[in-house]
DNA sequence: CCCCAGGGCCCGT
DNA sequence: ACGGGCCATGGG
C-alpha cells in the first residue's frame, strides 16, 4: 500500500450496507472500463466517485461490504435496486453464446454515474487505453478539482471557469486538449441531466454529438454510464473484434451498433458490457 | 521501427 | 452517406 492509499484509508468509515456478491463483483464492476477513479488496495478498493463521493468496498464471504457516509447515494450509484439475476436470465435466453458470456460477466453492474464527469472522461477515452485514461483523469482532478479529505473531487463547471484555456494543454491528452476545452466552456450539468429519460435516446445522442470529440461511441458511453439509457451499444475496437469473431461479418463498422441494438433491445448496453469483459479476458 | 488503445474530424468522392 | 488519412501520447 503506497502513501496515498494510507492517507485515504486511515479513517474507518461506517459500514453503510452489505449486498450479496453473486451479481455484484467489486473488481469486475470497477475494472470493466466504465469508471476510472478507483484504487486497488489489494484486499478491496476505494474511490472518489461521481464528483466527490467517497467509498471503500471489499468482499467478505458472499457479501460486498460498502463503507461510506453516503449510503443512499451509493445504493443508487451501484443500481442495487435492479435485479441483475433477472437480467442475466433474460440475456441467457437469447442464445447459448450469450448465456455463456452473461454468466462469465454476471458480477458486472452498470453504474449510475455523474453525467458531467462521464462526458469528460469519455472524451478522454477516445483512441486511448484505460491505464492512460485513468492517469489523465487524475491529473484533471488534481489540477482543477476541489481538494477533499479523501482526495480531489472531479471538477465542476464552476471549477473549470477558474482555469485558463491553456490548462487543458498541460494534461498530456494530445490533440484532445481542444475537445476538453470546448466541453469545459460549453457543457453544463443541468442541460446534460435533461437528456435522461423521458428524452428519447436518439435525441440525447444527437445533443451529445454536438460536443467536439464526441462521436457515436463516446456518446453511447455517456448515454449508458451517465444518463441511464440502457438501450445503446457502444462500438469500440473490442466490439468490432467480437462482431467478426462470434457473429456475422457482413456489416461495415458503422452499422454494427444498430445491429446489436436490434438484437439485444432494452438491455443492449449490459450485453455490450458482458461482451467487452468476455473479449478482454 | 512497428502496432495498438473503450475514436473523431476533416476532407475527397 | 461513406471511406480513408490524420491526429498526440505512451506501452508493448
PDB file of C-alpha atoms (C1' of nucleotides) in Angstrom:
ATOM      1  CA  UNK A   1       0.000   0.000   0.000  1.00  0.00           C
ATOM      2  CA  UNK A   2       1.550   3.291  -1.036  1.00  0.00           C
ATOM      3  CA  UNK A   3       1.432   6.615   0.788  1.00  0.00           C
ATOM      4  CA  UNK A   4      -1.653   7.916  -0.966  1.00  0.00           C
ATOM      5  CA  UNK A   5      -3.593   4.802  -0.032  1.00  0.00           C
ATOM      6  CA  UNK A   6      -2.560   5.130   3.617  1.00  0.00           C
ATOM      7  CA  UNK A   7      -3.780   8.714   3.735  1.00  0.00           C
ATOM      8  CA  UNK A   8      -7.197   7.986   2.292  1.00  0.00           C
ATOM      9  CA  UNK A   9      -7.920   4.737   4.118  1.00  0.00           C
ATOM     10  CA  UNK A  10      -6.809   5.671   7.616  1.00  0.00           C
ATOM     11  CA  UNK A  11     -10.269   6.879   8.571  1.00  0.00           C
ATOM     12  CA  UNK A  12     -12.565   3.991   9.405  1.00  0.00           C
ATOM     13  CA  UNK A  13     -15.803   4.641   7.592  1.00  0.00           C
ATOM     14  CA  UNK A  14     -19.102   3.203   8.842  1.00  0.00           C
ATOM     15  CA  UNK A  15     -20.456   0.164   7.047  1.00  0.00           C
ATOM     16  CA  UNK A  16     -23.328   1.624   5.041  1.00  0.00           C
ATOM     17  CA  UNK A  17     -24.683  -1.687   3.787  1.00  0.00           C
ATOM     18  CA  UNK A  18     -23.826  -5.177   2.613  1.00  0.00           C
ATOM     19  CA  UNK A  19     -25.102  -6.803  -0.552  1.00  0.00           C
ATOM     20  CA  UNK A  20     -24.847 -10.352  -1.953  1.00  0.00           C
ATOM     21  CA  UNK A  21     -21.929 -10.671  -4.378  1.00  0.00           C
ATOM     22  CA  UNK A  22     -23.474 -13.165  -6.792  1.00  0.00           C
ATOM     23  CA  UNK A  23     -24.400 -10.358  -9.174  1.00  0.00           C
ATOM     24  CA  UNK A  24     -22.070  -7.710  -7.719  1.00  0.00           C
ATOM     25  CA  UNK A  25     -18.351  -8.246  -8.143  1.00  0.00           C
ATOM     26  CA  UNK A  26     -16.477  -5.197  -6.887  1.00  0.00           C
ATOM     27  CA  UNK A  27     -13.469  -5.976  -9.055  1.00  0.00           C
ATOM     28  CA  UNK A  28     -15.388  -6.670 -12.254  1.00  0.00           C
ATOM     29  CA  UNK A  29     -17.766  -3.721 -11.812  1.00  0.00           C
ATOM     30  CA  UNK A  30     -14.951  -1.225 -11.233  1.00  0.00           C
ATOM     31  CA  UNK A  31     -12.397  -2.653 -13.668  1.00  0.00           C
ATOM     32  CA  UNK A  32     -14.635  -3.185 -16.681  1.00  0.00           C
ATOM     33  CA  UNK A  33     -13.837   0.231 -18.129  1.00  0.00           C
ATOM     34  CA  UNK A  34     -16.939   2.210 -17.231  1.00  0.00           C
ATOM     35  CA  UNK A  35     -15.345   4.191 -14.381  1.00  0.00           C
ATOM     36  CA  UNK A  36     -11.804   5.482 -13.938  1.00  0.00           C
ATOM     37  CA  UNK A  37     -11.292   6.869 -10.416  1.00  0.00           C
ATOM     38  CA  UNK A  38     -10.950   3.733  -8.313  1.00  0.00           C
ATOM     39  CA  UNK A  39      -7.886   2.432  -6.496  1.00  0.00           C
ATOM     40  CA  UNK A  40      -6.957  -1.173  -5.790  1.00  0.00           C
ATOM     41  CA  UNK A  41      -5.964  -1.787  -2.172  1.00  0.00           C
ATOM     42  CA  UNK A  42      -5.195  -5.460  -2.637  1.00  0.00           C
ATOM     43  CA  UNK A  43      -7.959  -6.589  -0.279  1.00  0.00           C
ATOM     44  CA  UNK A  44     -10.507  -4.074  -1.555  1.00  0.00           C
ATOM     45  CA  UNK A  45     -10.962  -0.807  -3.378  1.00  0.00           C
ATOM     46  CA  UNK A  46     -11.676   2.814  -2.652  1.00  0.00           C
ATOM     47  CA  UNK A  47     -12.622   5.632  -4.946  1.00  0.00           C
ATOM     48  CA  UNK A  48     -13.831   9.162  -5.391  1.00  0.00           C
ATOM     49  CA  UNK A  49     -16.938   8.518  -7.439  1.00  0.00           C
ATOM     50  CA  UNK A  50     -19.140  10.926  -9.386  1.00  0.00           C
ATOM     51  CA  UNK A  51     -17.615  14.186  -8.320  1.00  0.00           C
ATOM     52  CA  UNK A  52     -16.701  13.886  -4.653  1.00  0.00           C
ATOM     53  CA  UNK A  53     -18.487  10.806  -3.285  1.00  0.00           C
ATOM     54  CA  UNK A  54     -16.051   8.629  -1.369  1.00  0.00           C
ATOM     55  CA  UNK A  55     -16.491   4.941  -0.609  1.00  0.00           C
ATOM     56  CA  UNK A  56     -14.452   1.885   0.298  1.00  0.00           C
ATOM     57  CA  UNK A  57     -15.526  -1.563  -0.878  1.00  0.00           C
ATOM     58  CA  UNK A  58     -14.420  -5.101  -0.203  1.00  0.00           C
ATOM     59  CA  UNK A  59     -15.922  -8.579  -0.224  1.00  0.00           C
ATOM     60  CA  UNK A  60     -16.364 -10.822   2.812  1.00  0.00           C
ATOM     61  CA  UNK A  61     -17.696 -14.309   2.219  1.00  0.00           C
ATOM     62  CA  UNK A  62     -20.596 -13.915  -0.153  1.00  0.00           C
ATOM     63  CA  UNK A  63     -21.187 -10.254   0.647  1.00  0.00           C
ATOM     64  CA  UNK A  64     -19.970  -6.944  -0.707  1.00  0.00           C
ATOM     65  CA  UNK A  65     -19.293  -4.522   2.145  1.00  0.00           C
ATOM     66  CA  UNK A  66     -19.700  -0.836   1.290  1.00  0.00           C
ATOM     67  CA  UNK A  67     -18.210   1.688   3.703  1.00  0.00           C
ATOM     68  CA  UNK A  68     -19.212   5.306   3.210  1.00  0.00           C
ATOM     69  CA  UNK A  69     -21.003   8.277   4.707  1.00  0.00           C
ATOM     70  CA  UNK A  70     -23.126   8.413   1.530  1.00  0.00           C
ATOM     71  CA  UNK A  71     -25.340   5.370   1.981  1.00  0.00           C
ATOM     72  CA  UNK A  72     -28.300   6.389  -0.160  1.00  0.00           C
ATOM     73  CA  UNK A  73     -26.089   7.807  -2.862  1.00  0.00           C
ATOM     74  CA  UNK A  74     -24.151   4.585  -3.349  1.00  0.00           C
ATOM     75  CA  UNK A  75     -27.194   2.317  -3.173  1.00  0.00           C
ATOM     76  CA  UNK A  76     -28.369   4.186  -6.264  1.00  0.00           C
ATOM     77  CA  UNK A  77     -24.871   4.520  -7.769  1.00  0.00           C
ATOM     78  CA  UNK A  78     -24.453   0.737  -7.857  1.00  0.00           C
ATOM     79  CA  UNK A  79     -28.071   0.325  -9.017  1.00  0.00           C
ATOM     80  CA  UNK A  80     -28.775  -2.091  -6.179  1.00  0.00           C
ATOM     81  CA  UNK A  81     -32.493  -1.710  -6.813  1.00  0.00           C
ATOM     82  CA  UNK A  82     -32.039  -3.584 -10.102  1.00  0.00           C
ATOM     83  CA  UNK A  83     -32.438  -7.376 -10.160  1.00  0.00           C
ATOM     84  CA  UNK A  84     -29.429  -8.469 -12.194  1.00  0.00           C
ATOM     85  CA  UNK A  85     -30.364 -12.117 -11.725  1.00  0.00           C
ATOM     86  CA  UNK A  86     -33.441 -11.431 -13.799  1.00  0.00           C
ATOM     87  CA  UNK A  87     -31.408  -9.545 -16.427  1.00  0.00           C
ATOM     88  CA  UNK A  88     -28.877 -12.375 -16.721  1.00  0.00           C
ATOM     89  CA  UNK A  89     -31.751 -14.833 -17.123  1.00  0.00           C
ATOM     90  CA  UNK A  90     -33.280 -12.771 -19.922  1.00  0.00           C
ATOM     91  CA  UNK A  91     -29.979 -12.308 -21.742  1.00  0.00           C
ATOM     92  CA  UNK A  92     -29.162 -16.001 -21.350  1.00  0.00           C
ATOM     93  CA  UNK A  93     -32.342 -16.839 -23.263  1.00  0.00           C
ATOM     94  CA  UNK A  94     -31.093 -15.009 -26.371  1.00  0.00           C
ATOM     95  CA  UNK A  95     -28.565 -17.682 -27.391  1.00  0.00           C
ATOM     96  CA  UNK A  96     -26.236 -20.315 -25.910  1.00  0.00           C
ATOM     97  CA  UNK A  97     -23.323 -17.974 -26.607  1.00  0.00           C
ATOM     98  CA  UNK A  98     -24.928 -15.066 -24.753  1.00  0.00           C
ATOM     99  CA  UNK A  99     -25.710 -17.417 -21.863  1.00  0.00           C
ATOM    100  CA  UNK A 100     -22.004 -18.182 -21.586  1.00  0.00           C
ATOM    101  CA  UNK A 101     -20.990 -14.530 -21.943  1.00  0.00           C
ATOM    102  CA  UNK A 102     -23.551 -13.273 -19.417  1.00  0.00           C
ATOM    103  CA  UNK A 103     -22.636 -15.930 -16.875  1.00  0.00           C
ATOM    104  CA  UNK A 104     -18.947 -15.113 -17.291  1.00  0.00           C
ATOM    105  CA  UNK A 105     -19.517 -11.417 -16.549  1.00  0.00           C
ATOM    106  CA  UNK A 106     -22.506 -11.644 -14.201  1.00  0.00           C
ATOM    107  CA  UNK A 107     -20.677  -9.742 -11.463  1.00  0.00           C
ATOM    108  CA  UNK A 108     -20.717  -6.568 -13.558  1.00  0.00           C
ATOM    109  CA  UNK A 109     -23.243  -3.880 -12.697  1.00  0.00           C
ATOM    110  CA  UNK A 110     -23.756  -0.787 -14.830  1.00  0.00           C
ATOM    111  CA  UNK A 111     -23.165   2.212 -12.601  1.00  0.00           C
ATOM    112  CA  UNK A 112     -25.319   5.320 -12.446  1.00  0.00           C
ATOM    113  CA  UNK A 113     -22.530   7.849 -12.757  1.00  0.00           C
ATOM    114  CA  UNK A 114     -22.481  11.623 -12.877  1.00  0.00           C
ATOM    115  CA  UNK A 115     -23.286  12.825 -16.390  1.00  0.00           C
ATOM    116  CA  UNK A 116     -20.865  15.772 -16.356  1.00  0.00           C
ATOM    117  CA  UNK A 117     -17.914  13.648 -15.233  1.00  0.00           C
ATOM    118  CA  UNK A 118     -18.815  10.886 -17.672  1.00  0.00           C
ATOM    119  CA  UNK A 119     -18.800  13.316 -20.603  1.00  0.00           C
ATOM    120  CA  UNK A 120     -15.241  14.496 -19.909  1.00  0.00           C
ATOM    121  CA  UNK A 121     -13.967  11.034 -19.016  1.00  0.00           C
ATOM    122  CA  UNK A 122     -15.127   9.500 -22.267  1.00  0.00           C
ATOM    123  CA  UNK A 123     -13.905  12.400 -24.400  1.00  0.00           C
ATOM    124  CA  UNK A 124     -10.505  11.489 -22.957  1.00  0.00           C
ATOM    125  CA  UNK A 125     -11.123   7.796 -23.668  1.00  0.00           C
ATOM    126  CA  UNK A 126     -11.195   8.056 -27.458  1.00  0.00           C
ATOM    127  CA  UNK A 127      -8.344   6.268 -29.242  1.00  0.00           C
ATOM    128  CA  UNK A 128      -6.752   5.754 -25.834  1.00  0.00           C
ATOM    129  CA  UNK A 129      -6.144   2.962 -23.352  1.00  0.00           C
ATOM    130  CA  UNK A 130      -7.710   2.539 -19.942  1.00  0.00           C
ATOM    131  CA  UNK A 131      -4.497   2.922 -17.950  1.00  0.00           C
ATOM    132  CA  UNK A 132      -3.649   6.253 -19.547  1.00  0.00           C
ATOM    133  CA  UNK A 133      -7.252   7.435 -19.321  1.00  0.00           C
ATOM    134  CA  UNK A 134      -7.078   6.935 -15.559  1.00  0.00           C
ATOM    135  CA  UNK A 135      -3.845   8.892 -15.290  1.00  0.00           C
ATOM    136  CA  UNK A 136      -5.189  11.788 -17.338  1.00  0.00           C
ATOM    137  CA  UNK A 137      -8.472  11.964 -15.404  1.00  0.00           C
ATOM    138  CA  UNK A 138      -6.466  12.036 -12.197  1.00  0.00           C
ATOM    139  CA  UNK A 139      -4.332  14.940 -13.454  1.00  0.00           C
ATOM    140  CA  UNK A 140      -7.502  16.751 -14.472  1.00  0.00           C
ATOM    141  CA  UNK A 141      -8.859  16.427 -10.921  1.00  0.00           C
ATOM    142  CA  UNK A 142      -5.589  17.430  -9.262  1.00  0.00           C
ATOM    143  CA  UNK A 143      -5.304  20.477 -11.481  1.00  0.00           C
ATOM    144  CA  UNK A 144      -8.867  21.780 -11.409  1.00  0.00           C
ATOM    145  CA  UNK A 145     -10.867  19.886  -8.782  1.00  0.00           C
ATOM    146  CA  UNK A 146     -11.538  20.797  -5.171  1.00  0.00           C
ATOM    147  CA  UNK A 147      -9.454  19.132  -2.504  1.00  0.00           C
ATOM    148  CA  UNK A 148     -11.433  16.973  -0.069  1.00  0.00           C
ATOM    149  CA  UNK A 149     -10.365  14.873   2.935  1.00  0.00           C
ATOM    150  CA  UNK A 150     -10.406  11.839   0.633  1.00  0.00           C
ATOM    151  CA  UNK A 151      -8.707  13.187  -2.483  1.00  0.00           C
ATOM    152  CA  UNK A 152      -9.512  15.599  -5.265  1.00  0.00           C
ATOM    153  CA  UNK A 153     -13.076  15.858  -6.480  1.00  0.00           C
ATOM    154  CA  UNK A 154     -13.838  15.810 -10.172  1.00  0.00           C
ATOM    155  CA  UNK A 155     -14.027  19.439 -11.339  1.00  0.00           C
ATOM    156  CA  UNK A 156     -17.414  21.101 -11.546  1.00  0.00           C
ATOM    157  CA  UNK A 157     -18.421  23.570 -14.228  1.00  0.00           C
ATOM    158  CA  UNK A 158     -17.551  26.368 -11.761  1.00  0.00           C
ATOM    159  CA  UNK A 159     -14.119  24.835 -11.178  1.00  0.00           C
ATOM    160  CA  UNK A 160     -13.451  24.868 -14.919  1.00  0.00           C
ATOM    161  CA  UNK A 161     -14.411  28.553 -15.005  1.00  0.00           C
ATOM    162  CA  UNK A 162     -11.364  29.192 -12.804  1.00  0.00           C
ATOM    163  CA  UNK A 163      -8.749  27.581 -15.056  1.00  0.00           C
ATOM    164  CA  UNK A 164      -7.094  29.139 -18.077  1.00  0.00           C
ATOM    165  CA  UNK A 165      -7.610  27.777 -21.582  1.00  0.00           C
ATOM    166  CA  UNK A 166      -4.005  26.591 -21.582  1.00  0.00           C
ATOM    167  CA  UNK A 167      -4.641  24.279 -18.617  1.00  0.00           C
ATOM    168  CA  UNK A 168      -6.044  21.602 -20.881  1.00  0.00           C
ATOM    169  CA  UNK A 169      -2.816  21.503 -22.882  1.00  0.00           C
ATOM    170  CA  UNK A 170      -0.826  20.564 -19.762  1.00  0.00           C
ATOM    171  CA  UNK A 171      -2.610  17.263 -19.151  1.00  0.00           C
ATOM    172  CA  UNK A 172      -0.797  15.117 -21.719  1.00  0.00           C
ATOM    173  CA  UNK A 173      -4.002  14.497 -23.640  1.00  0.00           C
ATOM    174  CA  UNK A 174      -2.507  15.305 -27.030  1.00  0.00           C
ATOM    175  CA  UNK A 175      -4.965  16.553 -29.635  1.00  0.00           C
ATOM    176  CA  UNK A 176      -7.897  16.052 -27.228  1.00  0.00           C
ATOM    177  CA  UNK A 177      -6.984  19.255 -25.363  1.00  0.00           C
ATOM    178  CA  UNK A 178      -9.249  21.373 -27.580  1.00  0.00           C
ATOM    179  CA  UNK A 179     -12.107  18.889 -27.095  1.00  0.00           C
ATOM    180  CA  UNK A 180     -11.833  19.223 -23.310  1.00  0.00           C
ATOM    181  CA  UNK A 181     -11.598  22.994 -23.565  1.00  0.00           C
ATOM    182  CA  UNK A 182     -14.757  23.151 -25.653  1.00  0.00           C
ATOM    183  CA  UNK A 183     -16.628  20.906 -23.206  1.00  0.00           C
ATOM    184  CA  UNK A 184     -15.378  22.872 -20.199  1.00  0.00           C
ATOM    185  CA  UNK A 185     -16.630  26.121 -21.717  1.00  0.00           C
ATOM    186  CA  UNK A 186     -19.941  24.817 -23.079  1.00  0.00           C
ATOM    187  CA  UNK A 187     -21.194  21.870 -21.028  1.00  0.00           C
ATOM    188  CA  UNK A 188     -23.403  22.369 -18.023  1.00  0.00           C
ATOM    189  CA  UNK A 189     -24.771  19.721 -15.775  1.00  0.00           C
ATOM    190  CA  UNK A 190     -28.398  20.848 -15.796  1.00  0.00           C
ATOM    191  CA  UNK A 191     -28.586  20.602 -19.582  1.00  0.00           C
ATOM    192  CA  UNK A 192     -26.988  17.155 -19.510  1.00  0.00           C
ATOM    193  CA  UNK A 193     -29.397  15.895 -16.868  1.00  0.00           C
ATOM    194  CA  UNK A 194     -32.302  16.800 -19.133  1.00  0.00           C
ATOM    195  CA  UNK A 195     -31.049  14.196 -21.602  1.00  0.00           C
ATOM    196  CA  UNK A 196     -32.136  11.389 -19.286  1.00  0.00           C
ATOM    197  CA  UNK A 197     -35.440   9.598 -19.810  1.00  0.00           C
ATOM    198  CA  UNK A 198     -38.037  10.630 -20.970  1.00  0.00           C
ATOM    199  CA  UNK A 199     -35.810  12.257 -23.578  1.00  0.00           C
ATOM    200  CA  UNK A 200     -35.542   9.678 -26.380  1.00  0.00           C
ATOM    201  CA  UNK A 201     -32.131   8.016 -26.692  1.00  0.00           C
ATOM    202  CA  UNK A 202     -31.692   9.200 -30.276  1.00  0.00           C
ATOM    203  CA  UNK A 203     -32.403  12.829 -29.324  1.00  0.00           C
ATOM    204  CA  UNK A 204     -29.983  12.673 -26.408  1.00  0.00           C
ATOM    205  CA  UNK A 205     -27.298  11.113 -28.613  1.00  0.00           C
ATOM    206  CA  UNK A 206     -27.680  13.882 -31.174  1.00  0.00           C
ATOM    207  CA  UNK A 207     -27.278  16.519 -28.464  1.00  0.00           C
ATOM    208  CA  UNK A 208     -24.146  14.849 -27.076  1.00  0.00           C
ATOM    209  CA  UNK A 209     -22.543  14.617 -30.500  1.00  0.00           C
ATOM    210  CA  UNK A 210     -22.693  18.395 -30.806  1.00  0.00           C
ATOM    211  CA  UNK A 211     -19.676  18.464 -28.460  1.00  0.00           C
ATOM    212  CA  UNK A 212     -16.224  18.353 -30.054  1.00  0.00           C
ATOM    213  CA  UNK A 213     -14.647  14.928 -29.741  1.00  0.00           C
ATOM    214  CA  UNK A 214     -17.979  13.243 -29.121  1.00  0.00           C
ATOM    215  CA  UNK A 215     -18.928  10.824 -31.890  1.00  0.00           C
ATOM    216  CA  UNK A 216     -21.207   7.779 -31.823  1.00  0.00           C
ATOM    217  CA  UNK A 217     -19.116   5.668 -29.465  1.00  0.00           C
ATOM    218  CA  UNK A 218     -18.356   8.319 -26.841  1.00  0.00           C
ATOM    219  CA  UNK A 219     -21.984   9.477 -26.946  1.00  0.00           C
ATOM    220  CA  UNK A 220     -23.178   5.921 -26.350  1.00  0.00           C
ATOM    221  CA  UNK A 221     -20.884   5.562 -23.336  1.00  0.00           C
ATOM    222  CA  UNK A 222     -22.209   8.795 -21.816  1.00  0.00           C
ATOM    223  CA  UNK A 223     -25.767   7.659 -22.509  1.00  0.00           C
ATOM    224  CA  UNK A 224     -25.156   4.274 -20.901  1.00  0.00           C
ATOM    225  CA  UNK A 225     -22.964   5.160 -17.920  1.00  0.00           C
ATOM    226  CA  UNK A 226     -24.073   8.703 -17.151  1.00  0.00           C
ATOM    227  CA  UNK A 227     -27.607   9.138 -18.420  1.00  0.00           C
ATOM    228  CA  UNK A 228     -29.267   5.782 -17.659  1.00  0.00           C
ATOM    229  CA  UNK A 229     -30.071   4.956 -21.281  1.00  0.00           C
ATOM    230  CA  UNK A 230     -29.652   1.174 -21.345  1.00  0.00           C
ATOM    231  CA  UNK A 231     -30.695   0.664 -24.953  1.00  0.00           C
ATOM    232  CA  UNK A 232     -27.364   1.600 -26.535  1.00  0.00           C
ATOM    233  CA  UNK A 233     -24.411  -0.473 -27.755  1.00  0.00           C
ATOM    234  CA  UNK A 234     -21.076   1.398 -27.780  1.00  0.00           C
ATOM    235  CA  UNK A 235     -18.826   0.008 -30.519  1.00  0.00           C
ATOM    236  CA  UNK A 236     -15.083   0.269 -29.959  1.00  0.00           C
ATOM    237  CA  UNK A 237     -12.208  -1.783 -31.344  1.00  0.00           C
ATOM    238  CA  UNK A 238     -13.084  -4.652 -28.998  1.00  0.00           C
ATOM    239  CA  UNK A 239     -16.681  -4.816 -30.161  1.00  0.00           C
ATOM    240  CA  UNK A 240     -15.554  -4.902 -33.791  1.00  0.00           C
ATOM    241  CA  UNK A 241     -13.473  -7.958 -32.922  1.00  0.00           C
ATOM    242  CA  UNK A 242     -16.447  -9.542 -31.125  1.00  0.00           C
ATOM    243  CA  UNK A 243     -18.701  -8.946 -34.111  1.00  0.00           C
ATOM    244  CA  UNK A 244     -16.322 -10.524 -36.600  1.00  0.00           C
ATOM    245  CA  UNK A 245     -15.307 -13.426 -34.356  1.00  0.00           C
ATOM    246  CA  UNK A 246     -18.645 -14.511 -32.925  1.00  0.00           C
ATOM    247  CA  UNK A 247     -21.382 -13.010 -35.096  1.00  0.00           C
ATOM    248  CA  UNK A 248     -21.729 -12.314 -38.803  1.00  0.00           C
ATOM    249  CA  UNK A 249     -19.073 -10.440 -40.728  1.00  0.00           C
ATOM    250  CA  UNK A 250     -21.005  -8.684 -43.458  1.00  0.00           C
ATOM    251  CA  UNK A 251     -21.709  -5.264 -41.983  1.00  0.00           C
ATOM    252  CA  UNK A 252     -19.466  -2.192 -42.217  1.00  0.00           C
ATOM    253  CA  UNK A 253     -18.216  -0.907 -38.863  1.00  0.00           C
ATOM    254  CA  UNK A 254     -20.741   1.917 -38.849  1.00  0.00           C
ATOM    255  CA  UNK A 255     -23.687  -0.496 -38.825  1.00  0.00           C
ATOM    256  CA  UNK A 256     -22.541  -2.791 -36.012  1.00  0.00           C
ATOM    257  CA  UNK A 257     -24.068  -0.768 -33.179  1.00  0.00           C
ATOM    258  CA  UNK A 258     -27.541  -0.666 -34.717  1.00  0.00           C
ATOM    259  CA  UNK A 259     -27.310  -4.387 -35.479  1.00  0.00           C
ATOM    260  CA  UNK A 260     -26.650  -5.248 -31.836  1.00  0.00           C
ATOM    261  CA  UNK A 261     -29.257  -2.765 -30.598  1.00  0.00           C
ATOM    262  CA  UNK A 262     -31.863  -4.523 -32.700  1.00  0.00           C
ATOM    263  CA  UNK A 263     -30.676  -7.900 -31.414  1.00  0.00           C
ATOM    264  CA  UNK A 264     -30.484  -7.032 -27.699  1.00  0.00           C
ATOM    265  CA  UNK A 265     -33.146  -4.321 -27.304  1.00  0.00           C
ATOM    266  CA  UNK A 266     -33.505  -2.512 -23.996  1.00  0.00           C
ATOM    267  CA  UNK A 267     -30.608  -4.426 -22.428  1.00  0.00           C
ATOM    268  CA  UNK A 268     -28.149  -3.780 -25.267  1.00  0.00           C
ATOM    269  CA  UNK A 269     -25.825  -1.783 -23.014  1.00  0.00           C
ATOM    270  CA  UNK A 270     -25.485  -4.563 -20.470  1.00  0.00           C
ATOM    271  CA  UNK A 271     -24.954  -7.128 -23.238  1.00  0.00           C
ATOM    272  CA  UNK A 272     -22.180  -4.897 -24.569  1.00  0.00           C
ATOM    273  CA  UNK A 273     -20.516  -4.811 -21.152  1.00  0.00           C
ATOM    274  CA  UNK A 274     -20.670  -8.591 -20.855  1.00  0.00           C
ATOM    275  CA  UNK A 275     -19.177  -8.962 -24.350  1.00  0.00           C
ATOM    276  CA  UNK A 276     -16.479  -6.365 -23.629  1.00  0.00           C
ATOM    277  CA  UNK A 277     -15.474  -8.201 -20.472  1.00  0.00           C
ATOM    278  CA  UNK A 278     -15.583 -11.564 -22.253  1.00  0.00           C
ATOM    279  CA  UNK A 279     -13.413 -10.384 -25.144  1.00  0.00           C
ATOM    280  CA  UNK A 280     -10.799  -8.728 -22.924  1.00  0.00           C
ATOM    281  CA  UNK A 281     -10.398 -11.764 -20.699  1.00  0.00           C
TER     282      UNK A 281
ATOM    283  C1'  DC B   1      10.830   0.659 -36.497  1.00  0.00           C
ATOM    284  C1'  DC B   2       6.077  -1.181 -35.996  1.00  0.00           C
ATOM    285  C1'  DC B   3       1.110  -1.627 -33.979  1.00  0.00           C
ATOM    286  C1'  DC B   4      -2.428  -0.615 -30.639  1.00  0.00           C
ATOM    287  C1'  DA B   5      -5.525   1.801 -27.339  1.00  0.00           C
ATOM    288  C1'  DG B   6     -13.334   1.897 -24.965  1.00  0.00           C
ATOM    289  C1'  DG B   7     -12.460   7.310 -31.962  1.00  0.00           C
ATOM    290  C1'  DG B   8     -13.475  11.520 -34.119  1.00  0.00           C
ATOM    291  C1'  DC B   9     -12.549  15.121 -37.508  1.00  0.00           C
ATOM    292  C1'  DC B  10     -11.986  16.558 -41.986  1.00  0.00           C
ATOM    293  C1'  DC B  11     -11.692  16.051 -46.477  1.00  0.00           C
ATOM    294  C1'  DG B  12     -12.351  13.869 -51.087  1.00  0.00           C
ATOM    295  C1'  DT B  13     -15.750  11.199 -53.793  1.00  0.00           C
TER     296       DT B  13
ATOM    297  C1'  DA C   1     -23.511   8.985 -46.804  1.00  0.00           C
ATOM    298  C1'  DC C   2     -19.042   6.735 -46.940  1.00  0.00           C
ATOM    299  C1'  DG C   3     -14.278   5.852 -46.761  1.00  0.00           C
ATOM    300  C1'  DG C   4      -9.547   6.863 -45.828  1.00  0.00           C
ATOM    301  C1'  DG C   5      -5.788   9.780 -43.829  1.00  0.00           C
ATOM    302  C1'  DC C   6      -4.629  12.088 -39.958  1.00  0.00           C
ATOM    303  C1'  DC C   7      -4.207  13.087 -35.228  1.00  0.00           C
ATOM    304  C1'  DA C   8      -0.769  13.228 -29.581  1.00  0.00           C
ATOM    305  C1'  DT C   9       0.756  10.091 -26.355  1.00  0.00           C
ATOM    306  C1'  DG C  10       2.506   6.036 -24.109  1.00  0.00           C
ATOM    307  C1'  DG C  11       3.176   0.967 -23.853  1.00  0.00           C
ATOM    308  C1'  DG C  12       4.393  -3.441 -25.886  1.00  0.00           C
TER     309       DG C  12
END
